[in-house]
Amino acid sequence: MVQIRKSSLASVLLAAGCACACQQPATPTAAAKPAQALTNAAQGRVADNTVVATWDGGKMTYGELMAKRASQFKKLRNKQAQEQYQAEQAELGQMIAEDLVTKAATAKGLTPEVFMQQQMGDLSVSETEINDFYAKNTAQIGAPLEVIRPQLRTHLEQQKVGQAQNRVIGDLMKASNVKFDVPAPATEKAELAIAGRPTKGKPDAKVTVAVFSDFQCPFCSRAAPSAESLVAAFPNDVKVVFFNFPLNFHPMAMPSAIAASCAAEQGKFWEYHDTLFKRQSELSPELMDTVGKDLGLDLAKFAACRANPATQKKVQDDMSQGEAAGVEGTPSFFINGSHYPNGVPTVEALKPYVQG
């Protein structure tokens, strides 16, 4: 049977209605169903008054344990529900992809392996491609080209295989009108404090879309325009609230979050937000100064704000809220406090919330 890499299949499934984030976001076509209240399976298993620990002079019941560590256990339950959902979609997508490839190959009198090889085309990696990739990523690679060349070739070959599989399977799914409608998991609502956070849309909108984002995350840059499109589609009913969630492996993420927060102090958050994402490949302290100047910010106040430890504390407060809500990658979206598991919410996905 033809081996279709699940890692390369992921973006195809996302486009057809499945999910992924920095870790990988998506743009699903199928609307997720609004989450229902999640019952506490663990509490159904163990009565609250069950004594789960004793020691000299004390004891603890299961209910006390749950109450004292409520946020941690809520995060765990939501994570388990999300992992189950992603596994269901991945396995479903894998089975459909294998079926479509087998049928297409049979129609041409080929084995699935030969069919995929023919459809994917030439996957060889040239020396020029290796040299260009190294030149663009020298700082991150941190090793001489001749030492790292074999690994770079392998990396680029795997990348080409993944992209080719995406293209072939994506075309087959599109031609076969594949749509995914695995019911979204019911997750417990996060208690997000949105006051004072950058908001796009009417303050009294019935639907609140909270996004946790990282200015250096490539998936976040692709998702960034969704704020404008969602509010434009539902100007009276939807507002988008931005939370910073800079990931520690993105060195410019925290400085960018701080700079954007300082732009917000002067009423220019969304303009600054849009520009940083559009110029993500140029992120640097110099770019942050340039964007501030171009937007007409008071540069002295802007610099003082960026140097103020209180500004980083604001960003860290956003991160703490995200961690408590179970955010592990960016972008992560919450609709009225419920985690949205299908990547980037679309206009179609929000209709049940707006109409409900």
mmCIF file of C-alpha atoms in Angstrom:
data_model
loop_
_atom_site.group_PDB
_atom_site.id
_atom_site.type_symbol
_atom_site.label_atom_id
_atom_site.label_comp_id
_atom_site.label_asym_id
_atom_site.label_seq_id
_atom_site.Cartn_x
_atom_site.Cartn_y
_atom_site.Cartn_z
ATOM 1 C CA MET A 1 0.000 0.000 0.000
ATOM 2 C CA VAL A 2 1.249 3.492 -0.804
ATOM 3 C CA GLN A 3 2.722 5.272 2.206
ATOM 4 C CA ILE A 4 1.272 8.738 2.633
ATOM 5 C CA ARG A 5 3.097 10.737 5.273
ATOM 6 C CA LYS A 6 0.665 12.037 7.873
ATOM 7 C CA SER A 7 2.846 15.074 8.436
ATOM 8 C CA SER A 8 2.595 16.073 4.796
ATOM 9 C CA LEU A 9 -1.068 15.123 4.632
ATOM 10 C CA ALA A 10 -1.947 17.525 7.431
ATOM 11 C CA SER A 11 -2.236 20.717 5.387
ATOM 12 C CA VAL A 12 -4.379 18.980 2.796
ATOM 13 C CA LEU A 13 -6.764 17.799 5.490
ATOM 14 C CA LEU A 14 -6.848 21.286 6.950
ATOM 15 C CA ALA A 15 -7.925 22.777 3.667
ATOM 16 C CA ALA A 16 -10.677 20.183 3.442
ATOM 17 C CA GLY A 17 -11.968 20.914 6.929
ATOM 18 C CA CYS A 18 -9.549 19.273 9.347
ATOM 19 C CA ALA A 19 -7.346 20.958 11.945
ATOM 20 C CA CYS A 20 -3.596 21.772 12.866
ATOM 21 C CA ALA A 21 -0.805 25.360 14.208
ATOM 22 C CA CYS A 22 3.450 27.353 15.352
ATOM 23 C CA GLN A 23 2.508 24.263 15.624
ATOM 24 C CA GLN A 24 0.104 24.717 12.437
ATOM 25 C CA PRO A 25 -3.238 26.724 11.599
ATOM 26 C CA ALA A 26 -5.847 25.952 9.218
ATOM 27 C CA THR A 27 -8.561 27.380 7.134
ATOM 28 C CA PRO A 28 -11.363 24.826 7.312
ATOM 29 C CA THR A 29 -14.355 24.815 5.021
ATOM 30 C CA ALA A 30 -16.641 22.922 7.361
ATOM 31 C CA ALA A 31 -18.175 24.863 10.239
ATOM 32 C CA ALA A 32 -17.430 23.532 13.685
ATOM 33 C CA LYS A 33 -20.447 23.053 15.864
ATOM 34 C CA PRO A 34 -20.681 25.238 18.992
ATOM 35 C CA ALA A 35 -19.413 23.296 21.974
ATOM 36 C CA GLN A 36 -21.851 21.973 24.535
ATOM 37 C CA ALA A 37 -21.044 21.869 28.241
ATOM 38 C CA LEU A 38 -18.399 19.273 28.962
ATOM 39 C CA THR A 39 -19.212 16.882 31.777
ATOM 40 C CA ASN A 40 -16.401 16.107 34.159
ATOM 41 C CA ALA A 41 -15.710 12.494 33.342
ATOM 42 C CA ALA A 42 -13.290 12.160 36.213
ATOM 43 C CA GLN A 43 -15.804 13.480 38.712
ATOM 44 C CA GLY A 44 -18.333 11.014 37.361
ATOM 45 C CA ARG A 45 -15.799 8.278 38.081
ATOM 46 C CA VAL A 46 -14.989 9.370 41.628
ATOM 47 C CA ALA A 47 -17.436 10.897 44.106
ATOM 48 C CA ASP A 48 -16.419 14.288 45.484
ATOM 49 C CA ASN A 49 -16.488 13.043 49.079
ATOM 50 C CA THR A 50 -14.121 10.146 48.378
ATOM 51 C CA VAL A 51 -11.019 10.467 50.557
ATOM 52 C CA VAL A 52 -8.020 10.180 48.247
ATOM 53 C CA ALA A 53 -5.207 10.916 50.719
ATOM 54 C CA THR A 54 -4.617 10.858 54.455
ATOM 55 C CA TRP A 55 -1.707 11.945 56.599
ATOM 56 C CA ASP A 56 -1.063 12.692 60.257
ATOM 57 C CA GLY A 57 -3.570 15.361 61.146
ATOM 58 C CA GLY A 58 -5.137 15.696 57.732
ATOM 59 C CA LYS A 59 -6.944 14.252 54.767
ATOM 60 C CA MET A 60 -8.075 15.315 51.323
ATOM 61 C CA THR A 61 -11.164 14.387 49.347
ATOM 62 C CA TYR A 62 -11.371 14.058 45.598
ATOM 63 C CA GLY A 63 -13.587 17.141 45.437
ATOM 64 C CA GLU A 64 -10.991 19.182 47.315
ATOM 65 C CA LEU A 65 -8.273 18.012 44.948
ATOM 66 C CA MET A 66 -10.361 19.050 41.939
ATOM 67 C CA ALA A 67 -11.172 22.430 43.483
ATOM 68 C CA LYS A 68 -7.592 23.248 44.480
ATOM 69 C CA ARG A 69 -6.196 22.415 41.047
ATOM 70 C CA ALA A 70 -9.242 23.280 38.941
ATOM 71 C CA SER A 71 -7.399 25.173 36.178
ATOM 72 C CA GLN A 72 -4.757 22.469 35.713
ATOM 73 C CA PHE A 73 -7.338 19.705 35.413
ATOM 74 C CA LYS A 74 -9.522 21.772 33.080
ATOM 75 C CA LYS A 75 -6.509 22.321 30.851
ATOM 76 C CA LEU A 76 -5.776 18.588 30.882
ATOM 77 C CA ARG A 77 -9.359 17.648 30.009
ATOM 78 C CA ASN A 78 -9.470 20.132 27.141
ATOM 79 C CA LYS A 79 -6.114 18.894 25.861
ATOM 80 C CA GLN A 80 -7.268 15.283 25.928
ATOM 81 C CA ALA A 81 -10.463 16.180 24.064
ATOM 82 C CA GLN A 82 -8.462 18.091 21.457
ATOM 83 C CA GLU A 83 -5.936 15.273 20.981
ATOM 84 C CA GLN A 84 -8.754 12.776 20.519
ATOM 85 C CA TYR A 85 -10.364 15.062 17.932
ATOM 86 C CA GLN A 86 -7.122 15.542 16.011
ATOM 87 C CA ALA A 87 -6.466 11.790 16.030
ATOM 88 C CA GLU A 88 -9.953 11.108 14.673
ATOM 89 C CA GLN A 89 -9.460 13.596 11.852
ATOM 90 C CA ALA A 90 -5.963 12.365 11.042
ATOM 91 C CA GLU A 91 -7.038 8.734 10.796
ATOM 92 C CA LEU A 92 -10.125 9.646 8.767
ATOM 93 C CA GLY A 93 -8.044 11.746 6.400
ATOM 94 C CA GLN A 94 -5.465 8.990 6.036
ATOM 95 C CA MET A 95 -8.104 6.418 5.120
ATOM 96 C CA ILE A 96 -9.783 8.706 2.596
ATOM 97 C CA ALA A 97 -6.461 9.659 1.004
ATOM 98 C CA GLU A 98 -5.420 6.024 0.628
ATOM 99 C CA ASP A 99 -8.802 5.145 -0.882
ATOM 100 C CA LEU A 100 -8.681 8.012 -3.390
ATOM 101 C CA VAL A 101 -5.113 7.221 -4.430
ATOM 102 C CA THR A 102 -5.915 3.526 -4.863
ATOM 103 C CA LYS A 103 -8.976 4.266 -7.010
ATOM 104 C CA ALA A 104 -7.127 6.807 -9.158
ATOM 105 C CA ALA A 105 -4.234 4.389 -9.649
ATOM 106 C CA THR A 106 -6.545 1.493 -10.557
ATOM 107 C CA ALA A 107 -8.292 3.658 -13.150
ATOM 108 C CA LYS A 108 -4.937 4.147 -14.865
ATOM 109 C CA GLY A 109 -3.890 0.515 -14.481
ATOM 110 C CA LEU A 110 -1.136 1.427 -12.040
ATOM 111 C CA THR A 111 -0.174 0.518 -8.517
ATOM 112 C CA PRO A 112 -0.715 3.283 -5.952
ATOM 113 C CA GLU A 113 3.058 3.636 -5.544
ATOM 114 C CA VAL A 114 3.692 4.132 -9.269
ATOM 115 C CA PHE A 115 0.709 6.475 -9.566
ATOM 116 C CA MET A 116 2.034 8.700 -6.783
ATOM 117 C CA GLN A 117 5.542 8.707 -8.227
ATOM 118 C CA GLN A 118 4.218 9.780 -11.621
ATOM 119 C CA GLN A 119 1.927 12.438 -10.201
ATOM 120 C CA MET A 120 4.526 13.904 -7.850
ATOM 121 C CA GLY A 121 7.094 14.317 -10.620
ATOM 122 C CA ASP A 122 10.770 15.109 -10.230
ATOM 123 C CA LEU A 123 11.669 15.502 -6.560
ATOM 124 C CA SER A 124 15.426 15.822 -6.929
ATOM 125 C CA VAL A 125 17.191 18.633 -5.089
ATOM 126 C CA SER A 126 19.763 20.689 -6.974
ATOM 127 C CA GLU A 127 22.986 22.106 -5.584
ATOM 128 C CA THR A 128 21.594 25.579 -6.260
ATOM 129 C CA GLU A 129 18.575 24.870 -4.061
ATOM 130 C CA ILE A 130 20.826 23.677 -1.236
ATOM 131 C CA ASN A 131 23.072 26.734 -1.557
ATOM 132 C CA ASP A 132 20.106 29.123 -1.639
ATOM 133 C CA PHE A 133 18.488 27.499 1.401
ATOM 134 C CA TYR A 134 21.755 27.688 3.334
ATOM 135 C CA ALA A 135 22.264 31.343 2.389
ATOM 136 C CA LYS A 136 18.807 32.257 3.693
ATOM 137 C CA ASN A 137 19.176 30.294 6.924
ATOM 138 C CA THR A 138 22.879 30.533 7.761
ATOM 139 C CA ALA A 139 22.370 32.112 11.178
ATOM 140 C CA GLN A 140 19.857 29.497 12.302
ATOM 141 C CA ILE A 141 21.867 26.558 10.928
ATOM 142 C CA GLY A 142 25.104 27.548 12.625
ATOM 143 C CA ALA A 143 27.359 25.077 10.786
ATOM 144 C CA PRO A 144 29.567 25.205 7.656
ATOM 145 C CA LEU A 145 27.743 24.372 4.435
ATOM 146 C CA GLU A 146 29.965 21.432 3.512
ATOM 147 C CA VAL A 147 29.419 19.854 6.917
ATOM 148 C CA ILE A 148 25.659 20.219 6.851
ATOM 149 C CA ARG A 149 25.066 19.678 3.110
ATOM 150 C CA PRO A 150 23.852 16.021 3.375
ATOM 151 C CA GLN A 151 21.335 16.928 6.067
ATOM 152 C CA LEU A 152 20.123 19.912 4.047
ATOM 153 C CA ARG A 153 19.621 17.705 1.010
ATOM 154 C CA THR A 154 17.582 15.231 3.061
ATOM 155 C CA HIS A 155 15.530 18.046 4.565
ATOM 156 C CA LEU A 156 14.757 19.607 1.188
ATOM 157 C CA GLU A 157 13.932 16.223 -0.349
ATOM 158 C CA GLN A 158 11.471 15.489 2.456
ATOM 159 C CA GLN A 159 10.006 18.946 2.022
ATOM 160 C CA LYS A 160 9.482 18.331 -1.685
ATOM 161 C CA VAL A 161 7.854 14.964 -1.038
ATOM 162 C CA GLY A 162 5.480 16.549 1.455
ATOM 163 C CA GLN A 163 4.581 19.390 -0.893
ATOM 164 C CA ALA A 164 4.051 17.014 -3.805
ATOM 165 C CA GLN A 165 1.838 14.716 -1.746
ATOM 166 C CA ASN A 166 -0.144 17.736 -0.588
ATOM 167 C CA ARG A 167 -0.708 18.769 -4.181
ATOM 168 C CA VAL A 168 -1.697 15.331 -5.490
ATOM 169 C CA ILE A 169 -3.957 14.390 -2.585
ATOM 170 C CA GLY A 170 -5.410 17.881 -2.430
ATOM 171 C CA ASP A 171 -6.378 17.665 -6.098
ATOM 172 C CA LEU A 172 -7.947 14.236 -5.578
ATOM 173 C CA MET A 173 -9.929 15.429 -2.570
ATOM 174 C CA LYS A 174 -11.118 18.520 -4.408
ATOM 175 C CA ALA A 175 -12.185 16.474 -7.421
ATOM 176 C CA SER A 176 -14.058 14.085 -5.136
ATOM 177 C CA ASN A 177 -15.765 16.864 -3.128
ATOM 178 C CA VAL A 178 -14.314 15.582 0.153
ATOM 179 C CA LYS A 179 -15.669 17.352 3.218
ATOM 180 C CA PHE A 180 -14.911 16.546 6.844
ATOM 181 C CA ASP A 181 -17.556 16.884 9.506
ATOM 182 C CA VAL A 182 -16.171 15.174 12.583
ATOM 183 C CA PRO A 183 -18.071 16.819 15.468
ATOM 184 C CA ALA A 184 -15.843 19.267 17.304
ATOM 185 C CA PRO A 185 -15.134 18.278 20.906
ATOM 186 C CA ALA A 186 -17.015 19.959 23.704
ATOM 187 C CA THR A 187 -14.479 21.833 25.791
ATOM 188 C CA GLU A 188 -14.792 23.719 29.034
ATOM 189 C CA LYS A 189 -14.850 27.470 28.590
ATOM 190 C CA ALA A 190 -11.798 29.538 29.383
ATOM 191 C CA GLU A 191 -12.295 32.544 31.623
ATOM 192 C CA LEU A 192 -10.488 35.189 29.586
ATOM 193 C CA ALA A 193 -10.120 38.746 30.856
ATOM 194 C CA ILE A 194 -10.549 40.814 27.701
ATOM 195 C CA ALA A 195 -10.723 44.274 29.274
ATOM 196 C CA GLY A 196 -7.886 46.456 28.036
ATOM 197 C CA ARG A 197 -6.872 44.051 25.266
ATOM 198 C CA PRO A 198 -6.773 45.273 21.638
ATOM 199 C CA THR A 199 -10.232 44.742 20.192
ATOM 200 C CA LYS A 200 -11.623 45.009 16.686
ATOM 201 C CA GLY A 201 -15.410 45.312 16.366
ATOM 202 C CA LYS A 202 -18.220 46.579 18.566
ATOM 203 C CA PRO A 203 -17.571 46.234 22.310
ATOM 204 C CA ASP A 204 -21.057 44.790 22.883
ATOM 205 C CA ALA A 205 -20.890 42.196 20.079
ATOM 206 C CA LYS A 206 -22.523 38.899 21.086
ATOM 207 C CA VAL A 207 -19.659 36.772 19.734
ATOM 208 C CA THR A 208 -16.126 37.247 21.046
ATOM 209 C CA VAL A 209 -13.277 35.686 19.083
ATOM 210 C CA ALA A 210 -10.084 35.685 21.150
ATOM 211 C CA VAL A 211 -6.832 34.968 19.337
ATOM 212 C CA PHE A 212 -3.510 34.090 20.978
ATOM 213 C CA SER A 213 -0.800 34.979 18.498
ATOM 214 C CA ASP A 214 2.955 35.314 17.963
ATOM 215 C CA PHE A 215 4.327 37.980 15.607
ATOM 216 C CA GLN A 216 7.135 35.692 14.416
ATOM 217 C CA CYS A 217 4.922 32.653 13.789
ATOM 218 C CA PRO A 218 4.375 32.138 10.022
ATOM 219 C CA PHE A 219 1.001 30.509 10.611
ATOM 220 C CA CYS A 220 -0.072 33.559 12.609
ATOM 221 C CA SER A 221 0.823 35.848 9.720
ATOM 222 C CA ARG A 222 -1.434 33.815 7.437
ATOM 223 C CA ALA A 223 -4.225 33.932 10.004
ATOM 224 C CA ALA A 224 -3.849 37.649 10.778
ATOM 225 C CA PRO A 225 -6.273 38.930 8.084
ATOM 226 C CA SER A 226 -9.077 36.858 9.615
ATOM 227 C CA ALA A 227 -9.731 39.524 12.268
ATOM 228 C CA GLU A 228 -10.701 42.040 9.610
ATOM 229 C CA SER A 229 -12.723 39.571 7.546
ATOM 230 C CA LEU A 230 -14.734 38.229 10.495
ATOM 231 C CA VAL A 231 -15.655 41.672 11.786
ATOM 232 C CA ALA A 232 -16.459 42.856 8.256
ATOM 233 C CA ALA A 233 -18.799 39.894 7.763
ATOM 234 C CA PHE A 234 -20.577 40.424 11.098
ATOM 235 C CA PRO A 235 -20.041 44.106 12.007
ATOM 236 C CA ASN A 236 -22.733 44.113 14.682
ATOM 237 C CA ASP A 237 -22.218 40.661 16.124
ATOM 238 C CA VAL A 238 -18.507 39.777 16.230
ATOM 239 C CA LYS A 239 -15.509 41.306 17.924
ATOM 240 C CA VAL A 240 -11.936 40.007 17.816
ATOM 241 C CA VAL A 241 -9.698 40.356 20.869
ATOM 242 C CA PHE A 242 -5.922 39.969 20.563
ATOM 243 C CA PHE A 243 -3.730 38.261 23.164
ATOM 244 C CA ASN A 244 0.048 38.061 22.872
ATOM 245 C CA PHE A 245 1.537 34.589 23.116
ATOM 246 C CA PRO A 246 5.191 34.885 22.008
ATOM 247 C CA LEU A 247 6.827 31.474 21.763
ATOM 248 C CA ASN A 248 10.250 31.128 23.340
ATOM 249 C CA PHE A 249 11.884 29.692 20.220
ATOM 250 C CA HIS A 250 11.034 32.857 18.241
ATOM 251 C CA PRO A 251 13.654 35.406 19.364
ATOM 252 C CA MET A 252 11.829 38.424 17.915
ATOM 253 C CA ALA A 253 8.386 37.404 19.197
ATOM 254 C CA MET A 254 8.625 38.972 22.660
ATOM 255 C CA PRO A 255 10.191 42.264 21.438
ATOM 256 C CA SER A 256 7.491 42.453 18.756
ATOM 257 C CA ALA A 257 4.734 41.824 21.293
ATOM 258 C CA ILE A 258 6.129 44.549 23.532
ATOM 259 C CA ALA A 259 6.361 46.995 20.625
ATOM 260 C CA ALA A 260 2.804 46.232 19.504
ATOM 261 C CA SER A 261 1.576 46.749 23.066
ATOM 262 C CA CYS A 262 3.268 50.142 23.087
ATOM 263 C CA ALA A 263 1.668 51.012 19.745
ATOM 264 C CA ALA A 264 -1.654 50.144 21.385
ATOM 265 C CA GLU A 265 -0.914 52.735 24.082
ATOM 266 C CA GLN A 266 -1.001 55.336 21.294
ATOM 267 C CA GLY A 267 -4.089 53.922 19.584
ATOM 268 C CA LYS A 268 -2.232 52.264 16.715
ATOM 269 C CA PHE A 269 -2.261 48.587 17.658
ATOM 270 C CA TRP A 270 -4.042 47.150 14.636
ATOM 271 C CA GLU A 271 -2.007 49.218 12.168
ATOM 272 C CA TYR A 272 1.185 48.079 13.890
ATOM 273 C CA HIS A 273 -0.112 44.485 14.060
ATOM 274 C CA ASP A 274 -0.878 44.415 10.336
ATOM 275 C CA THR A 275 2.490 45.882 9.354
ATOM 276 C CA LEU A 276 4.561 43.519 11.502
ATOM 277 C CA PHE A 277 2.804 40.493 10.037
ATOM 278 C CA LYS A 278 3.159 41.793 6.472
ATOM 279 C CA ARG A 279 6.882 42.390 7.048
ATOM 280 C CA GLN A 280 7.455 39.361 9.250
ATOM 281 C CA SER A 281 10.587 38.277 7.374
ATOM 282 C CA GLU A 282 12.210 41.624 8.292
ATOM 283 C CA LEU A 283 11.481 41.547 12.041
ATOM 284 C CA SER A 284 14.188 43.411 13.937
ATOM 285 C CA PRO A 285 14.469 46.224 16.493
ATOM 286 C CA GLU A 286 15.178 48.562 13.581
ATOM 287 C CA LEU A 287 11.964 47.558 11.816
ATOM 288 C CA MET A 288 9.967 48.164 14.990
ATOM 289 C CA ASP A 289 11.360 51.702 15.163
ATOM 290 C CA THR A 290 10.664 52.253 11.469
ATOM 291 C CA VAL A 291 7.070 51.066 11.706
ATOM 292 C CA GLY A 292 6.491 53.269 14.737
ATOM 293 C CA LYS A 293 7.847 56.276 12.860
ATOM 294 C CA ASP A 294 5.806 55.486 9.741
ATOM 295 C CA LEU A 295 2.629 55.281 11.841
ATOM 296 C CA GLY A 296 3.318 58.658 13.389
ATOM 297 C CA LEU A 297 3.901 57.427 16.929
ATOM 298 C CA ASP A 298 5.486 59.663 19.528
ATOM 299 C CA LEU A 299 8.861 57.930 19.331
ATOM 300 C CA ALA A 300 10.083 59.100 22.732
ATOM 301 C CA LYS A 301 6.990 57.666 24.426
ATOM 302 C CA PHE A 302 7.251 54.571 22.252
ATOM 303 C CA ALA A 303 10.859 53.943 23.319
ATOM 304 C CA ALA A 304 10.094 54.576 26.993
ATOM 305 C CA CYS A 305 7.152 52.188 26.870
ATOM 306 C CA ARG A 306 9.257 49.429 25.305
ATOM 307 C CA ALA A 307 11.907 49.843 28.002
ATOM 308 C CA ASN A 308 9.342 49.780 30.808
ATOM 309 C CA PRO A 309 9.231 46.370 32.591
ATOM 310 C CA ALA A 310 5.492 46.875 33.076
ATOM 311 C CA THR A 311 4.970 46.430 29.335
ATOM 312 C CA GLN A 312 6.599 43.006 29.322
ATOM 313 C CA LYS A 313 4.475 42.180 32.371
ATOM 314 C CA LYS A 314 1.364 42.918 30.261
ATOM 315 C CA VAL A 315 2.560 40.477 27.623
ATOM 316 C CA GLN A 316 3.300 37.879 30.285
ATOM 317 C CA ASP A 317 -0.209 38.361 31.678
ATOM 318 C CA ASP A 318 -1.576 37.477 28.234
ATOM 319 C CA MET A 319 0.633 34.403 28.174
ATOM 320 C CA SER A 320 -0.536 33.339 31.628
ATOM 321 C CA GLN A 321 -4.141 33.546 30.482
ATOM 322 C CA GLY A 322 -3.302 31.460 27.442
ATOM 323 C CA GLU A 323 -1.485 28.825 29.466
ATOM 324 C CA ALA A 324 -4.402 28.581 31.896
ATOM 325 C CA ALA A 325 -6.744 28.138 28.921
ATOM 326 C CA GLY A 326 -4.578 25.350 27.494
ATOM 327 C CA VAL A 327 -2.862 27.239 24.668
ATOM 328 C CA GLU A 328 0.218 25.348 23.485
ATOM 329 C CA GLY A 329 0.713 26.704 19.982
ATOM 330 C CA THR A 330 -0.154 29.702 17.866
ATOM 331 C CA PRO A 331 -2.466 30.878 16.573
ATOM 332 C CA SER A 332 -5.084 29.575 19.006
ATOM 333 C CA PHE A 333 -8.667 30.793 18.839
ATOM 334 C CA PHE A 334 -11.467 30.845 21.400
ATOM 335 C CA ILE A 335 -15.083 31.642 20.545
ATOM 336 C CA ASN A 336 -17.045 32.933 23.523
ATOM 337 C CA GLY A 337 -14.508 31.218 25.759
ATOM 338 C CA SER A 338 -14.604 27.829 24.032
ATOM 339 C CA HIS A 339 -11.480 26.663 22.241
ATOM 340 C CA TYR A 340 -12.008 26.502 18.475
ATOM 341 C CA PRO A 341 -10.205 23.339 17.330
ATOM 342 C CA ASN A 342 -10.315 23.775 13.548
ATOM 343 C CA GLY A 343 -7.517 26.281 13.077
ATOM 344 C CA VAL A 344 -8.637 29.709 11.873
ATOM 345 C CA PRO A 345 -12.374 30.417 12.242
ATOM 346 C CA THR A 346 -14.029 31.211 8.925
ATOM 347 C CA VAL A 347 -17.089 33.342 8.270
ATOM 348 C CA GLU A 348 -19.038 30.128 7.697
ATOM 349 C CA ALA A 349 -17.804 28.674 10.981
ATOM 350 C CA LEU A 350 -19.071 31.679 12.933
ATOM 351 C CA LYS A 351 -22.609 31.584 11.548
ATOM 352 C CA PRO A 352 -23.917 29.107 14.172
ATOM 353 C CA TYR A 353 -22.619 31.377 16.929
ATOM 354 C CA VAL A 354 -24.043 34.536 15.381
ATOM 355 C CA GLN A 355 -27.389 32.925 14.616
ATOM 356 C CA GLY A 356 -27.638 31.019 17.898
#
